[in-house]
Amino acid sequence: MTEIASGSAHGAAPTIGERRLVLEPREVPLGGVRGMNVLRVLPHRNLPTIGAWCFLDRFGPADTRMRVEPHPHIGLQTVTWPLVGEIRHRDSLGSDADLRRGQLNLMTAGNGISHSEYSIGDDPIPLDALQFWVVLPDGARQGAGGFERHTDLPTVALSAHRGADAAATVVLGEFAGTTSPATVHTPIVGAEIVIPAGAHVRLPLREDWEHAIMLVEGDVSVAEHEMTQNDMLYLGDSREGIEVASTQGALVFLIGGEPFDDEIVMWWNFAGRTHEEIVEARTEWEAASARFGIVEGHDVRIPAPPLPDVRLMPRGRRI
Ligand code: MN
């Protein structure tokens, strides 16, 4: 492990430098879902954020009857990206949206929101999806909640130097000069990239942003590192681009952005800055406060777990 370079005397952002670090997912039982485990890719214990990305679960592929009953969020955006199957989203703003492959659900929690997530129909269906969280900066995190569904995201062709061109869908933020229409609050990128069989492609990156790549399906080598499915490869910053190649074809997801400087306290479904903020949000959810509103059409909601006996502390960056 290399030391993080110290900042300049003039207050410029410190450089992280190039990294090539594998972040392995772990299996986590998800509360409120019968018999459903998810793969948790982020956060990594030594890396609380990548840009403002602070969390990533993959649910599936599995035949699942998903019933995530109403639960609250503060201080973050949920970014839901289905791979297989349809998901119904309902929230305390009155949104009720079905979502399938190629479509983005973006929910902004601001100071408080609640939502539910169901698979479509009463029976188990083939389901596979990525759900990320993006931490909000000051201002947006004290602001109003919001919900957006994007069904027509921009795509960009990435010219191959061997084989067929790759195609990127710009899900969030900016990639290769193309910008997603989804609302963001920090300089950020989230892009799904399809790499054809036999293709060698250079992905353009911003030197002042940090990045990471997840292998969703297929095979890929990134900077000559052969990736394992569901691993996240953290790349650090200071790169103008990175070489990727696939033998049989691959689906990868690129995330990144300007390193997020605030130390955040994450607990359950909340992203805050202090122990007190988290305790207050938990108390208000348990009291059914108006802060989190009501998701129509539900008889039950997910209770908050007990707080730990220790004071909640931010987890620092140690990579
Ligand atoms: Mn949620």
mmCIF file of N, CA and C and ligand atoms in Angstrom, residues 71 73 115 117 131, ligand 1:
data_model
loop_
_atom_site.group_PDB
_atom_site.id
_atom_site.type_symbol
_atom_site.label_atom_id
_atom_site.label_comp_id
_atom_site.label_asym_id
_atom_site.label_seq_id
_atom_site.Cartn_x
_atom_site.Cartn_y
_atom_site.Cartn_z
ATOM 1 N N HIS A 71 -38.870 2.250 4.221
ATOM 2 C CA HIS A 71 -37.743 2.540 5.107
ATOM 3 C C HIS A 71 -37.212 3.914 4.744
ATOM 4 N N HIS A 73 -34.398 7.253 4.342
ATOM 5 C CA HIS A 73 -33.025 7.635 3.996
ATOM 6 C C HIS A 73 -32.823 9.107 4.328
ATOM 7 N N HIS A 115 -39.144 5.096 1.183
ATOM 8 C CA HIS A 115 -39.580 4.420 -0.041
ATOM 9 C C HIS A 115 -39.666 2.914 0.174
ATOM 10 N N GLU A 117 -39.496 -0.928 -2.268
ATOM 11 C CA GLU A 117 -39.056 -1.521 -3.525
ATOM 12 C C GLU A 117 -39.576 -2.952 -3.593
ATOM 13 N N GLN A 131 -27.707 -1.402 -6.921
ATOM 14 C CA GLN A 131 -28.155 -0.183 -6.249
ATOM 15 C C GLN A 131 -26.976 0.480 -5.553
HETATM 16 MN MN MN B 1 -33.676 2.239 0.223
#
